[in-house]
PDB file of C-alpha atoms and ligand atoms in Angstrom:
ATOM      1  CA  MET R   1      -4.087 -51.820  29.614  1.00 93.00           C
ATOM      2  CA  ASP R   2      -2.653 -54.803  31.507  1.00 94.00           C
ATOM      3  CA  VAL R   3      -1.672 -54.826  35.176  1.00 95.00           C
ATOM      4  CA  ARG R   4       2.074 -54.965  34.455  1.00 95.00           C
ATOM      5  CA  THR R   5       1.972 -51.888  32.205  1.00 96.00           C
ATOM      6  CA  ALA R   6      -0.211 -49.940  34.621  1.00 97.00           C
ATOM      7  CA  LEU R   7       2.230 -50.641  37.448  1.00 96.00           C
ATOM      8  CA  ARG R   8       5.238 -49.677  35.319  1.00 97.00           C
ATOM      9  CA  LEU R   9       3.645 -46.397  34.205  1.00 97.00           C
ATOM     10  CA  GLY R  10       2.494 -45.559  37.728  1.00 98.00           C
ATOM     11  CA  ILE R  11       5.984 -46.159  39.132  1.00 98.00           C
ATOM     12  CA  ALA R  12       7.550 -43.972  36.436  1.00 98.00           C
ATOM     13  CA  GLN R  13       5.061 -41.144  37.091  1.00 97.00           C
ATOM     14  CA  LEU R  14       5.626 -41.186  40.859  1.00 98.00           C
ATOM     15  CA  ARG R  15       9.378 -41.365  40.433  1.00 97.00           C
ATOM     16  CA  ALA R  16       9.282 -38.339  38.145  1.00 97.00           C
ATOM     17  CA  SER R  17       7.269 -36.481  40.817  1.00 96.00           C
ATOM     18  CA  ASN R  18       9.968 -37.228  43.459  1.00 95.00           C
ATOM     19  CA  VAL R  19       7.690 -39.417  45.548  1.00 96.00           C
ATOM     20  CA  SER R  20       9.601 -41.490  48.099  1.00 93.00           C
ATOM     21  CA  SER R  21       9.039 -45.286  48.007  1.00 94.00           C
ATOM     22  CA  TYR R  22       7.444 -44.834  44.578  1.00 97.00           C
ATOM     23  CA  THR R  23       7.299 -48.575  43.752  1.00 97.00           C
ATOM     24  CA  LEU R  24       5.463 -49.458  46.953  1.00 96.00           C
ATOM     25  CA  ALA R  25       3.137 -46.462  46.542  1.00 97.00           C
ATOM     26  CA  ALA R  26       2.197 -47.419  42.960  1.00 97.00           C
ATOM     27  CA  GLU R  27       1.625 -51.009  44.024  1.00 97.00           C
ATOM     28  CA  LEU R  28      -0.606 -50.027  46.979  1.00 97.00           C
ATOM     29  CA  LEU R  29      -2.624 -47.659  44.801  1.00 98.00           C
ATOM     30  CA  LEU R  30      -3.093 -50.319  42.115  1.00 97.00           C
ATOM     31  CA  LEU R  31      -4.267 -52.824  44.739  1.00 96.00           C
ATOM     32  CA  HIS R  32      -6.637 -50.188  46.124  1.00 96.00           C
ATOM     33  CA  ALA R  33      -8.039 -49.122  42.741  1.00 97.00           C
ATOM     34  CA  THR R  34      -8.618 -52.662  41.495  1.00 95.00           C
ATOM     35  CA  GLY R  35      -9.441 -54.561  44.683  1.00 94.00           C
ATOM     36  CA  ARG R  36      -6.806 -57.146  43.696  1.00 92.00           C
ATOM     37  CA  THR R  37      -4.480 -58.933  46.102  1.00 92.00           C
ATOM     38  CA  ARG R  38      -0.713 -58.573  45.826  1.00 91.00           C
ATOM     39  CA  THR R  39      -0.500 -62.275  44.876  1.00 93.00           C
ATOM     40  CA  SER R  40      -2.907 -61.850  41.961  1.00 90.00           C
ATOM     41  CA  LEU R  41      -1.050 -58.711  40.864  1.00 88.00           C
ATOM     42  CA  TYR R  42       2.170 -60.646  40.389  1.00 89.00           C
ATOM     43  CA  SER R  43       0.725 -64.022  39.359  1.00 92.00           C
ATOM     44  CA  HIS R  44      -1.483 -62.501  36.619  1.00 91.00           C
ATOM     45  CA  PRO R  45       0.362 -59.427  35.326  1.00 90.00           C
ATOM     46  CA  GLU R  46      -1.308 -59.929  31.953  1.00 91.00           C
ATOM     47  CA  ASP R  47      -4.820 -59.273  33.398  1.00 91.00           C
ATOM     48  CA  GLN R  48      -6.541 -56.340  31.713  1.00 95.00           C
ATOM     49  CA  LEU R  49      -7.764 -53.416  33.822  1.00 95.00           C
ATOM     50  CA  THR R  50     -11.302 -52.213  33.166  1.00 96.00           C
ATOM     51  CA  GLU R  51     -11.675 -48.633  32.034  1.00 95.00           C
ATOM     52  CA  VAL R  52     -12.998 -47.639  35.459  1.00 96.00           C
ATOM     53  CA  GLU R  53     -10.087 -49.353  37.275  1.00 96.00           C
ATOM     54  CA  SER R  54      -7.584 -47.696  35.000  1.00 97.00           C
ATOM     55  CA  HIS R  55      -9.210 -44.256  35.431  1.00 97.00           C
ATOM     56  CA  ASN R  56      -9.333 -44.626  39.231  1.00 97.00           C
ATOM     57  CA  TYR R  57      -5.743 -45.859  39.429  1.00 98.00           C
ATOM     58  CA  PHE R  58      -4.243 -43.065  37.339  1.00 98.00           C
ATOM     59  CA  SER R  59      -6.200 -40.390  39.201  1.00 98.00           C
ATOM     60  CA  LEU R  60      -4.782 -41.799  42.452  1.00 98.00           C
ATOM     61  CA  ILE R  61      -1.294 -41.736  40.924  1.00 98.00           C
ATOM     62  CA  GLU R  62      -1.869 -38.113  39.924  1.00 97.00           C
ATOM     63  CA  ARG R  63      -2.946 -37.150  43.460  1.00 98.00           C
ATOM     64  CA  ARG R  64      -0.041 -39.054  45.034  1.00 98.00           C
ATOM     65  CA  GLY R  65       2.309 -37.253  42.641  1.00 97.00           C
ATOM     66  CA  SER R  66       0.897 -33.923  43.850  1.00 96.00           C
ATOM     67  CA  GLY R  67       1.854 -34.784  47.450  1.00 96.00           C
ATOM     68  CA  VAL R  68      -1.232 -36.458  48.949  1.00 98.00           C
ATOM     69  CA  PRO R  69       0.017 -39.272  51.236  1.00 98.00           C
ATOM     70  CA  THR R  70      -0.692 -42.817  50.009  1.00 98.00           C
ATOM     71  CA  GLN R  71      -2.545 -43.525  53.277  1.00 98.00           C
ATOM     72  CA  HIS R  72      -4.991 -40.692  52.611  1.00 98.00           C
ATOM     73  CA  LEU R  73      -5.732 -42.236  49.225  1.00 98.00           C
ATOM     74  CA  THR R  74      -6.175 -45.799  50.468  1.00 97.00           C
ATOM     75  CA  GLY R  75      -7.643 -44.683  53.833  1.00 97.00           C
ATOM     76  CA  LYS R  76      -5.547 -47.111  55.839  1.00 96.00           C
ATOM     77  CA  GLN R  77      -2.226 -47.838  57.536  1.00 97.00           C
ATOM     78  CA  GLU R  78      -0.950 -50.901  59.330  1.00 97.00           C
ATOM     79  CA  PHE R  79       0.351 -50.514  62.874  1.00 98.00           C
ATOM     80  CA  TRP R  80       1.300 -53.306  65.285  1.00 98.00           C
ATOM     81  CA  GLY R  81      -0.082 -55.830  62.784  1.00 98.00           C
ATOM     82  CA  LEU R  82      -3.527 -54.191  62.826  1.00 98.00           C
ATOM     83  CA  GLU R  83      -5.182 -52.186  60.074  1.00 97.00           C
ATOM     84  CA  PHE R  84      -6.156 -48.631  61.040  1.00 98.00           C
ATOM     85  CA  GLU R  85      -8.464 -46.262  59.207  1.00 98.00           C
ATOM     86  CA  VAL R  86      -6.685 -42.951  58.656  1.00 98.00           C
ATOM     87  CA  THR R  87      -8.109 -39.648  57.465  1.00 98.00           C
ATOM     88  CA  PRO R  88      -6.595 -36.148  57.235  1.00 98.00           C
ATOM     89  CA  ASP R  89      -7.909 -35.618  60.814  1.00 98.00           C
ATOM     90  CA  VAL R  90      -5.326 -37.948  62.374  1.00 98.00           C
ATOM     91  CA  LEU R  91      -1.597 -38.470  62.289  1.00 98.00           C
ATOM     92  CA  ILE R  92      -0.717 -41.445  60.085  1.00 98.00           C
ATOM     93  CA  PRO R  93       0.655 -44.036  62.552  1.00 98.00           C
ATOM     94  CA  ARG R  94       4.447 -44.324  62.187  1.00 97.00           C
ATOM     95  CA  PRO R  95       6.508 -47.509  62.574  1.00 96.00           C
ATOM     96  CA  GLU R  96       8.758 -45.907  65.229  1.00 96.00           C
ATOM     97  CA  THR R  97       5.718 -45.476  67.497  1.00 98.00           C
ATOM     98  CA  GLU R  98       5.664 -49.270  67.868  1.00 98.00           C
ATOM     99  CA  HIS R  99       8.653 -48.756  70.239  1.00 98.00           C
ATOM    100  CA  VAL R 100       6.202 -47.080  72.658  1.00 98.00           C
ATOM    101  CA  ILE R 101       4.175 -50.310  72.779  1.00 98.00           C
ATOM    102  CA  GLU R 102       7.302 -52.459  73.155  1.00 98.00           C
ATOM    103  CA  VAL R 103       8.706 -50.351  75.993  1.00 98.00           C
ATOM    104  CA  ALA R 104       5.329 -50.215  77.779  1.00 98.00           C
ATOM    105  CA  LEU R 105       4.913 -54.005  77.625  1.00 97.00           C
ATOM    106  CA  ASP R 106       8.535 -54.584  78.757  1.00 96.00           C
ATOM    107  CA  ARG R 107       8.149 -52.188  81.701  1.00 96.00           C
ATOM    108  CA  LEU R 108       4.862 -53.815  82.786  1.00 95.00           C
ATOM    109  CA  ALA R 109       6.455 -57.273  82.643  1.00 91.00           C
ATOM    110  CA  LEU R 110       9.446 -56.051  84.676  1.00 88.00           C
ATOM    111  CA  ARG R 111       7.229 -54.454  87.297  1.00 84.00           C
ATOM    112  CA  ASP R 112       5.275 -57.681  87.687  1.00 80.00           C
ATOM    113  CA  LEU R 113       8.476 -59.680  88.003  1.00 80.00           C
ATOM    114  CA  ARG R 114       9.824 -57.297  90.638  1.00 79.00           C
ATOM    115  CA  SER R 115       6.634 -57.388  92.676  1.00 76.00           C
ATOM    116  CA  LYS R 116       6.661 -61.207  92.358  1.00 66.00           C
ATOM    117  CA  HIS R 117       3.164 -61.320  90.887  1.00 63.00           C
ATOM    118  CA  SER R 118       2.763 -64.370  88.734  1.00 58.00           C
ATOM    119  CA  GLN R 119       3.139 -62.525  85.465  1.00 57.00           C
ATOM    120  CA  ASN R 120      -0.158 -60.718  85.028  1.00 67.00           C
ATOM    121  CA  MET R 121       0.251 -59.798  81.411  1.00 81.00           C
ATOM    122  CA  SER R 122      -3.479 -59.747  80.762  1.00 89.00           C
ATOM    123  CA  GLY R 123      -3.603 -56.260  82.310  1.00 88.00           C
ATOM    124  CA  GLU R 124      -6.101 -57.341  84.993  1.00 88.00           C
ATOM    125  CA  GLY R 125      -6.793 -54.323  87.246  1.00 88.00           C
ATOM    126  CA  LEU R 126      -4.662 -52.046  85.065  1.00 93.00           C
ATOM    127  CA  LEU R 127      -5.895 -48.596  83.976  1.00 95.00           C
ATOM    128  CA  ILE R 128      -4.001 -47.075  81.043  1.00 96.00           C
ATOM    129  CA  ALA R 129      -4.224 -43.502  79.703  1.00 96.00           C
ATOM    130  CA  ASP R 130      -3.168 -42.710  76.123  1.00 98.00           C
ATOM    131  CA  ILE R 131      -2.748 -38.938  75.808  1.00 98.00           C
ATOM    132  CA  GLY R 132      -3.191 -37.627  72.257  1.00 98.00           C
ATOM    133  CA  THR R 133      -4.652 -40.836  70.890  1.00 98.00           C
ATOM    134  CA  GLY R 134      -5.119 -39.657  67.271  1.00 98.00           C
ATOM    135  CA  SER R 135      -6.144 -42.711  65.219  1.00 98.00           C
ATOM    136  CA  GLY R 136      -6.183 -44.671  68.492  1.00 98.00           C
ATOM    137  CA  CYS R 137      -3.237 -46.809  67.361  1.00 98.00           C
ATOM    138  CA  ILE R 138      -1.403 -46.929  70.730  1.00 98.00           C
ATOM    139  CA  ALA R 139      -4.563 -47.388  72.837  1.00 98.00           C
ATOM    140  CA  ILE R 140      -5.888 -50.095  70.529  1.00 98.00           C
ATOM    141  CA  ALA R 141      -2.569 -51.979  70.228  1.00 98.00           C
ATOM    142  CA  LEU R 142      -2.302 -52.026  74.046  1.00 98.00           C
ATOM    143  CA  ALA R 143      -5.937 -53.152  74.374  1.00 98.00           C
ATOM    144  CA  LYS R 144      -5.126 -56.010  72.012  1.00 97.00           C
ATOM    145  CA  GLU R 145      -1.985 -57.028  73.949  1.00 97.00           C
ATOM    146  CA  LEU R 146      -3.524 -56.651  77.412  1.00 97.00           C
ATOM    147  CA  PRO R 147      -6.982 -58.204  77.087  1.00 96.00           C
ATOM    148  CA  ALA R 148      -8.132 -57.302  80.619  1.00 95.00           C
ATOM    149  CA  ALA R 149      -6.804 -53.719  80.805  1.00 96.00           C
ATOM    150  CA  LYS R 150      -9.092 -50.671  80.736  1.00 96.00           C
ATOM    151  CA  ILE R 151      -7.976 -47.717  78.667  1.00 97.00           C
ATOM    152  CA  LEU R 152      -8.724 -43.998  78.560  1.00 96.00           C
ATOM    153  CA  ALA R 153      -7.939 -42.557  75.137  1.00 98.00           C
ATOM    154  CA  LEU R 154      -7.744 -38.751  75.214  1.00 98.00           C
ATOM    155  CA  ASP R 155      -7.372 -36.119  72.527  1.00 98.00           C
ATOM    156  CA  VAL R 156      -8.134 -32.418  72.049  1.00 98.00           C
ATOM    157  CA  SER R 157      -9.410 -33.159  68.556  1.00 98.00           C
ATOM    158  CA  THR R 158     -13.064 -34.204  68.275  1.00 98.00           C
ATOM    159  CA  ALA R 159     -12.477 -35.253  64.676  1.00 98.00           C
ATOM    160  CA  ALA R 160      -9.533 -37.504  65.632  1.00 98.00           C
ATOM    161  CA  LEU R 161     -11.589 -39.109  68.408  1.00 98.00           C
ATOM    162  CA  ALA R 162     -14.288 -40.025  65.867  1.00 98.00           C
ATOM    163  CA  VAL R 163     -11.685 -41.885  63.771  1.00 98.00           C
ATOM    164  CA  ALA R 164     -10.223 -43.582  66.876  1.00 98.00           C
ATOM    165  CA  ARG R 165     -13.691 -44.722  67.973  1.00 98.00           C
ATOM    166  CA  ARG R 166     -14.338 -46.232  64.539  1.00 98.00           C
ATOM    167  CA  ASN R 167     -10.973 -48.044  64.637  1.00 98.00           C
ATOM    168  CA  ALA R 168     -11.704 -49.511  68.069  1.00 98.00           C
ATOM    169  CA  ALA R 169     -15.167 -50.633  66.955  1.00 98.00           C
ATOM    170  CA  ARG R 170     -13.911 -52.239  63.734  1.00 98.00           C
ATOM    171  CA  LEU R 171     -11.194 -54.098  65.638  1.00 98.00           C
ATOM    172  CA  GLY R 172     -13.702 -55.244  68.275  1.00 97.00           C
ATOM    173  CA  LEU R 173     -12.006 -53.414  71.177  1.00 97.00           C
ATOM    174  CA  SER R 174     -14.507 -50.668  72.024  1.00 97.00           C
ATOM    175  CA  ASP R 175     -15.746 -52.214  75.232  1.00 96.00           C
ATOM    176  CA  ARG R 176     -12.516 -51.545  77.173  1.00 97.00           C
ATOM    177  CA  ILE R 177     -11.571 -48.155  75.709  1.00 98.00           C
ATOM    178  CA  THR R 178     -13.207 -44.885  76.800  1.00 97.00           C
ATOM    179  CA  PHE R 179     -12.619 -42.001  74.390  1.00 97.00           C
ATOM    180  CA  LEU R 180     -12.651 -38.523  75.887  1.00 96.00           C
ATOM    181  CA  GLU R 181     -12.053 -35.030  74.559  1.00 97.00           C
ATOM    182  CA  SER R 182      -9.416 -33.557  76.830  1.00 96.00           C
ATOM    183  CA  ASN R 183      -6.518 -31.123  76.858  1.00 96.00           C
ATOM    184  CA  LEU R 184      -3.826 -33.519  78.166  1.00 96.00           C
ATOM    185  CA  LEU R 185      -5.388 -34.929  81.372  1.00 94.00           C
ATOM    186  CA  CYS R 186      -7.457 -31.816  82.228  1.00 90.00           C
ATOM    187  CA  THR R 187     -10.918 -33.331  81.635  1.00 86.00           C
ATOM    188  CA  VAL R 188      -9.937 -36.337  83.679  1.00 80.00           C
ATOM    189  CA  SER R 189      -8.599 -34.162  86.513  1.00 72.00           C
ATOM    190  CA  GLN R 190     -11.922 -32.316  86.746  1.00 66.00           C
ATOM    191  CA  ARG R 191     -13.866 -35.575  87.109  1.00 64.00           C
ATOM    192  CA  SER R 192     -11.922 -37.396  89.819  1.00 64.00           C
ATOM    193  CA  PRO R 193      -8.337 -38.192  90.726  1.00 61.00           C
ATOM    194  CA  LEU R 194      -7.242 -41.314  88.911  1.00 69.00           C
ATOM    195  CA  SER R 195      -5.080 -44.210  89.847  1.00 86.00           C
ATOM    196  CA  VAL R 196      -3.472 -44.918  86.516  1.00 93.00           C
ATOM    197  CA  GLY R 197      -0.981 -47.764  86.167  1.00 95.00           C
ATOM    198  CA  LEU R 198       0.416 -46.767  82.782  1.00 97.00           C
ATOM    199  CA  ILE R 199       0.435 -43.484  80.860  1.00 98.00           C
ATOM    200  CA  VAL R 200       1.548 -43.524  77.237  1.00 98.00           C
ATOM    201  CA  SER R 201       1.789 -40.631  74.835  1.00 98.00           C
ATOM    202  CA  ASN R 202       3.121 -39.706  71.443  1.00 98.00           C
ATOM    203  CA  PRO R 203       2.572 -35.953  71.781  1.00 98.00           C
ATOM    204  CA  PRO R 204       3.030 -33.415  68.985  1.00 98.00           C
ATOM    205  CA  TYR R 205       6.751 -32.692  69.126  1.00 97.00           C
ATOM    206  CA  ILE R 206       7.808 -30.874  65.962  1.00 97.00           C
ATOM    207  CA  GLY R 207       8.878 -27.229  66.304  1.00 96.00           C
ATOM    208  CA  HIS R 208       7.170 -24.552  64.176  1.00 95.00           C
ATOM    209  CA  ARG R 209      10.710 -23.489  63.304  1.00 95.00           C
ATOM    210  CA  GLU R 210      11.188 -26.873  61.567  1.00 95.00           C
ATOM    211  CA  ALA R 211       7.977 -26.598  59.504  1.00 95.00           C
ATOM    212  CA  ALA R 212       9.733 -25.539  56.317  1.00 94.00           C
ATOM    213  CA  SER R 213      11.968 -28.626  56.378  1.00 95.00           C
ATOM    214  CA  LEU R 214       9.082 -31.113  56.629  1.00 96.00           C
ATOM    215  CA  ALA R 215       8.097 -33.263  53.654  1.00 95.00           C
ATOM    216  CA  ARG R 216       5.119 -31.757  51.793  1.00 94.00           C
ATOM    217  CA  GLU R 217       3.114 -34.925  52.576  1.00 95.00           C
ATOM    218  CA  VAL R 218       3.456 -34.119  56.268  1.00 97.00           C
ATOM    219  CA  ARG R 219       3.354 -30.304  56.282  1.00 96.00           C
ATOM    220  CA  ASP R 220       0.453 -29.894  53.863  1.00 96.00           C
ATOM    221  CA  HIS R 221      -1.659 -32.950  54.703  1.00 97.00           C
ATOM    222  CA  GLU R 222      -1.332 -34.009  58.340  1.00 98.00           C
ATOM    223  CA  PRO R 223      -3.123 -32.041  61.099  1.00 98.00           C
ATOM    224  CA  ALA R 224      -1.048 -29.218  62.588  1.00 97.00           C
ATOM    225  CA  VAL R 225      -2.384 -30.050  66.077  1.00 97.00           C
ATOM    226  CA  ALA R 226      -0.846 -33.525  65.741  1.00 98.00           C
ATOM    227  CA  LEU R 227       2.513 -32.248  64.499  1.00 98.00           C
ATOM    228  CA  PHE R 228       3.530 -29.075  66.295  1.00 97.00           C
ATOM    229  CA  GLY R 229       4.309 -28.878  69.998  1.00 96.00           C
ATOM    230  CA  GLY R 230       5.285 -25.190  69.958  1.00 95.00           C
ATOM    231  CA  GLU R 231       8.058 -23.043  68.544  1.00 94.00           C
ATOM    232  CA  GLU R 232      10.769 -25.521  69.597  1.00 94.00           C
ATOM    233  CA  GLY R 233       8.594 -28.644  69.579  1.00 95.00           C
ATOM    234  CA  TYR R 234       9.130 -29.998  73.097  1.00 95.00           C
ATOM    235  CA  GLU R 235       6.875 -27.483  74.900  1.00 96.00           C
ATOM    236  CA  LEU R 236       4.044 -29.924  75.766  1.00 97.00           C
ATOM    237  CA  TYR R 237       6.259 -32.375  77.673  1.00 98.00           C
ATOM    238  CA  SER R 238       6.494 -30.277  80.816  1.00 97.00           C
ATOM    239  CA  ASP R 239       2.709 -30.205  81.490  1.00 97.00           C
ATOM    240  CA  LEU R 240       2.388 -33.778  80.254  1.00 97.00           C
ATOM    241  CA  ILE R 241       4.943 -35.004  82.800  1.00 98.00           C
ATOM    242  CA  THR R 242       3.567 -32.886  85.682  1.00 96.00           C
ATOM    243  CA  GLN R 243      -0.003 -34.034  85.051  1.00 95.00           C
ATOM    244  CA  SER R 244       1.120 -37.645  84.660  1.00 96.00           C
ATOM    245  CA  ALA R 245       2.862 -37.516  88.035  1.00 94.00           C
ATOM    246  CA  ALA R 246      -0.440 -36.369  89.592  1.00 92.00           C
ATOM    247  CA  HIS R 247      -2.430 -39.285  88.146  1.00 93.00           C
ATOM    248  CA  LEU R 248      -0.044 -42.238  88.208  1.00 94.00           C
ATOM    249  CA  ARG R 249      -0.218 -44.502  91.207  1.00 93.00           C
ATOM    250  CA  PRO R 250       3.092 -45.185  93.019  1.00 91.00           C
ATOM    251  CA  ASP R 251       5.184 -47.427  90.715  1.00 90.00           C
ATOM    252  CA  GLY R 252       2.965 -46.386  87.772  1.00 95.00           C
ATOM    253  CA  ILE R 253       4.778 -46.245  84.441  1.00 97.00           C
ATOM    254  CA  LEU R 254       5.143 -43.324  82.024  1.00 98.00           C
ATOM    255  CA  VAL R 255       6.189 -43.985  78.411  1.00 98.00           C
ATOM    256  CA  LEU R 256       6.645 -41.045  76.038  1.00 98.00           C
ATOM    257  CA  GLU R 257       7.665 -40.886  72.398  1.00 98.00           C
ATOM    258  CA  LEU R 258      10.335 -38.250  71.697  1.00 98.00           C
ATOM    259  CA  GLY R 259      11.059 -36.021  68.744  1.00 94.00           C
ATOM    260  CA  HIS R 260      14.449 -36.464  67.110  1.00 90.00           C
ATOM    261  CA  ASN R 261      15.954 -33.699  69.262  1.00 89.00           C
ATOM    262  CA  SER R 262      13.624 -33.681  72.312  1.00 94.00           C
ATOM    263  CA  LEU R 263      15.694 -35.729  74.788  1.00 96.00           C
ATOM    264  CA  PRO R 264      17.904 -32.908  76.178  1.00 96.00           C
ATOM    265  CA  ALA R 265      14.778 -30.880  77.001  1.00 97.00           C
ATOM    266  CA  VAL R 266      12.694 -33.795  78.305  1.00 98.00           C
ATOM    267  CA  GLN R 267      15.096 -35.922  80.343  1.00 97.00           C
ATOM    268  CA  PRO R 268      15.749 -33.216  83.004  1.00 97.00           C
ATOM    269  CA  LEU R 269      11.977 -33.025  83.621  1.00 98.00           C
ATOM    270  CA  LEU R 270      12.161 -36.631  84.855  1.00 98.00           C
ATOM    271  CA  GLU R 271      15.236 -36.105  87.005  1.00 96.00           C
ATOM    272  CA  THR R 272      13.171 -35.123  90.049  1.00 95.00           C
ATOM    273  CA  PRO R 273      12.173 -37.054  93.189  1.00 95.00           C
ATOM    274  CA  ALA R 274       8.779 -37.816  91.577  1.00 95.00           C
ATOM    275  CA  TRP R 275      10.377 -40.230  89.116  1.00 97.00           C
ATOM    276  CA  ALA R 276      12.603 -43.301  89.244  1.00 96.00           C
ATOM    277  CA  ASN R 277      14.178 -45.750  86.795  1.00 95.00           C
ATOM    278  CA  VAL R 278      14.331 -43.343  83.868  1.00 97.00           C
ATOM    279  CA  GLY R 279      15.348 -45.126  80.664  1.00 97.00           C
ATOM    280  CA  VAL R 280      15.770 -44.150  77.035  1.00 98.00           C
ATOM    281  CA  THR R 281      15.242 -46.412  74.008  1.00 97.00           C
ATOM    282  CA  ASN R 282      16.680 -45.679  70.577  1.00 96.00           C
ATOM    283  CA  ASP R 283      14.802 -46.391  67.370  1.00 93.00           C
ATOM    284  CA  LEU R 284      16.245 -48.404  64.461  1.00 91.00           C
ATOM    285  CA  ALA R 285      17.933 -45.252  63.157  1.00 92.00           C
ATOM    286  CA  GLY R 286      19.747 -44.835  66.504  1.00 93.00           C
ATOM    287  CA  ILE R 287      17.655 -41.806  67.525  1.00 94.00           C
ATOM    288  CA  ALA R 288      16.522 -41.528  71.173  1.00 96.00           C
ATOM    289  CA  ARG R 289      12.833 -42.231  70.508  1.00 97.00           C
ATOM    290  CA  VAL R 290      11.202 -43.281  73.773  1.00 98.00           C
ATOM    291  CA  VAL R 291      11.717 -42.214  77.354  1.00 98.00           C
ATOM    292  CA  ALA R 292      10.162 -44.187  80.188  1.00 98.00           C
ATOM    293  CA  ALA R 293      10.070 -43.698  83.942  1.00 98.00           C
ATOM    294  CA  GLU R 294       8.300 -44.956  87.042  1.00 96.00           C
ATOM    295  CA  ARG R 295       6.395 -42.856  89.536  1.00 95.00           C
ATOM    296  CA  ALA R 296       8.473 -42.945  92.691  1.00 93.00           C
ATOM    297  CA  SER R 297       6.626 -44.403  95.680  1.00 79.00           C
ATOM    298  CA  GLU R 298       7.858 -41.937  98.273  1.00 60.00           C
ATOM    299  CA  VAL R 299       7.852 -38.274  97.358  1.00 54.00           C
TER     300      VAL R 299
HETATM  301  C1  SAM D 301       1.703 -37.008  67.232  1.00 97.58           C
HETATM  302  S1  SAM D 301      -0.040 -37.255  67.258  1.00 97.58           S
HETATM  303  C2  SAM D 301      -0.106 -38.925  67.881  1.00 97.58           C
HETATM  304  C3  SAM D 301      -1.315 -39.677  67.448  1.00 97.58           C
HETATM  305  C4  SAM D 301      -1.259 -41.174  67.805  1.00 97.58           C
HETATM  306  N1  SAM D 301      -1.180 -41.356  69.241  1.00 97.58           N
HETATM  307  C5  SAM D 301      -0.076 -41.820  67.129  1.00 97.58           C
HETATM  308  O1  SAM D 301       0.891 -42.156  67.831  1.00 97.58           O
HETATM  309  O2  SAM D 301      -0.087 -42.002  65.903  1.00 97.58           O
HETATM  310  C6  SAM D 301      -0.475 -36.250  68.630  1.00 97.58           C
HETATM  311  C7  SAM D 301      -1.965 -36.264  68.996  1.00 97.58           C
HETATM  312  O3  SAM D 301      -2.114 -35.443  70.167  1.00 97.58           O
HETATM  313  C8  SAM D 301      -3.264 -34.642  70.048  1.00 97.58           C
HETATM  314  N2  SAM D 301      -3.039 -33.446  70.875  1.00 97.58           N
HETATM  315  C9  SAM D 301      -2.372 -32.310  70.586  1.00 97.58           C
HETATM  316  N3  SAM D 301      -2.354 -31.476  71.639  1.00 97.58           N
HETATM  317  C10 SAM D 301      -3.034 -32.102  72.626  1.00 97.58           C
HETATM  318  C11 SAM D 301      -3.361 -31.750  73.967  1.00 97.58           C
HETATM  319  N4  SAM D 301      -2.998 -30.587  74.497  1.00 97.58           N
HETATM  320  N5  SAM D 301      -4.091 -32.625  74.701  1.00 97.58           N
HETATM  321  C12 SAM D 301      -4.493 -33.810  74.166  1.00 97.58           C
HETATM  322  N6  SAM D 301      -4.196 -34.206  72.909  1.00 97.58           N
HETATM  323  C13 SAM D 301      -3.476 -33.363  72.152  1.00 97.58           C
HETATM  324  C14 SAM D 301      -3.405 -34.374  68.567  1.00 97.58           C
HETATM  325  O4  SAM D 301      -4.737 -34.061  68.236  1.00 97.58           O
HETATM  326  C15 SAM D 301      -2.909 -35.693  67.967  1.00 97.58           C
HETATM  327  O5  SAM D 301      -3.979 -36.578  67.756  1.00 97.58           O
END
């Protein structure tokens, strides 16, 4: 069978199975099964697949059609221009999480401007904590952008931390990231009080009550500990914000990703004397996606 026919049949099969973005999925699976580049796929559509390539490709199509996410079949997902290994032990990095990185970098630049430092955007002297690091995508993207910063990447899941460690090593960023098993910042608190300059987190924020409305790819294949924050979804934010206040240095920055309906529950938690300059950023769909605040200096 030639490449063009394989792609056409794969697309038709995924479409019939109600897979979203079926064309892209079939293309990614064909690239994965054959080791071809996208350019060669389209410049040589007449190329014949070997029997093994064809068998591998159509079994991937079958599994994708049954609900397995494309990223679990290819084992990877791009985030912030970097390629991350993903397994069923970690949340697949989402594009909207890139807003967390953008807001964090903007807030750091603003703080430096305000304090009249010559813009120290290397992260010199900066300690960052990423709570619920999963694949490590936020910690690693920040390590890449801030080449002198030190980062603590925390997660309750041992299995997720193993994936995050491998991602950091493959991307050559292990030396500045410490991975620690921790319930929020509890492990850190037991060791010593920290003076963190930036805390970032994309916590689990889906409510158990919403489980039935999730796509099967998410509900049946991504780790529950990465998805669900409690019955309503926003339950973890309260402890997350209290513990962050205890570890951030004065003028330290907190940047949190929000669930689609978390803002009304989360914003009041930041309207206390411990926090200043609270700001909300919408994602491309117009949903309040990131909330950021600064640790007030005098409390
Ligand atoms: C929504 S995922 C985010 C993963 C990754 N940071 C990202 O943005 O793709 C939430 C992560 O928080 C972790 N987690 C859940 N509860 C936690 C807790 N109490 N303390 C620390 N990490 C937790 C999960 O294991 C999961 O890796």
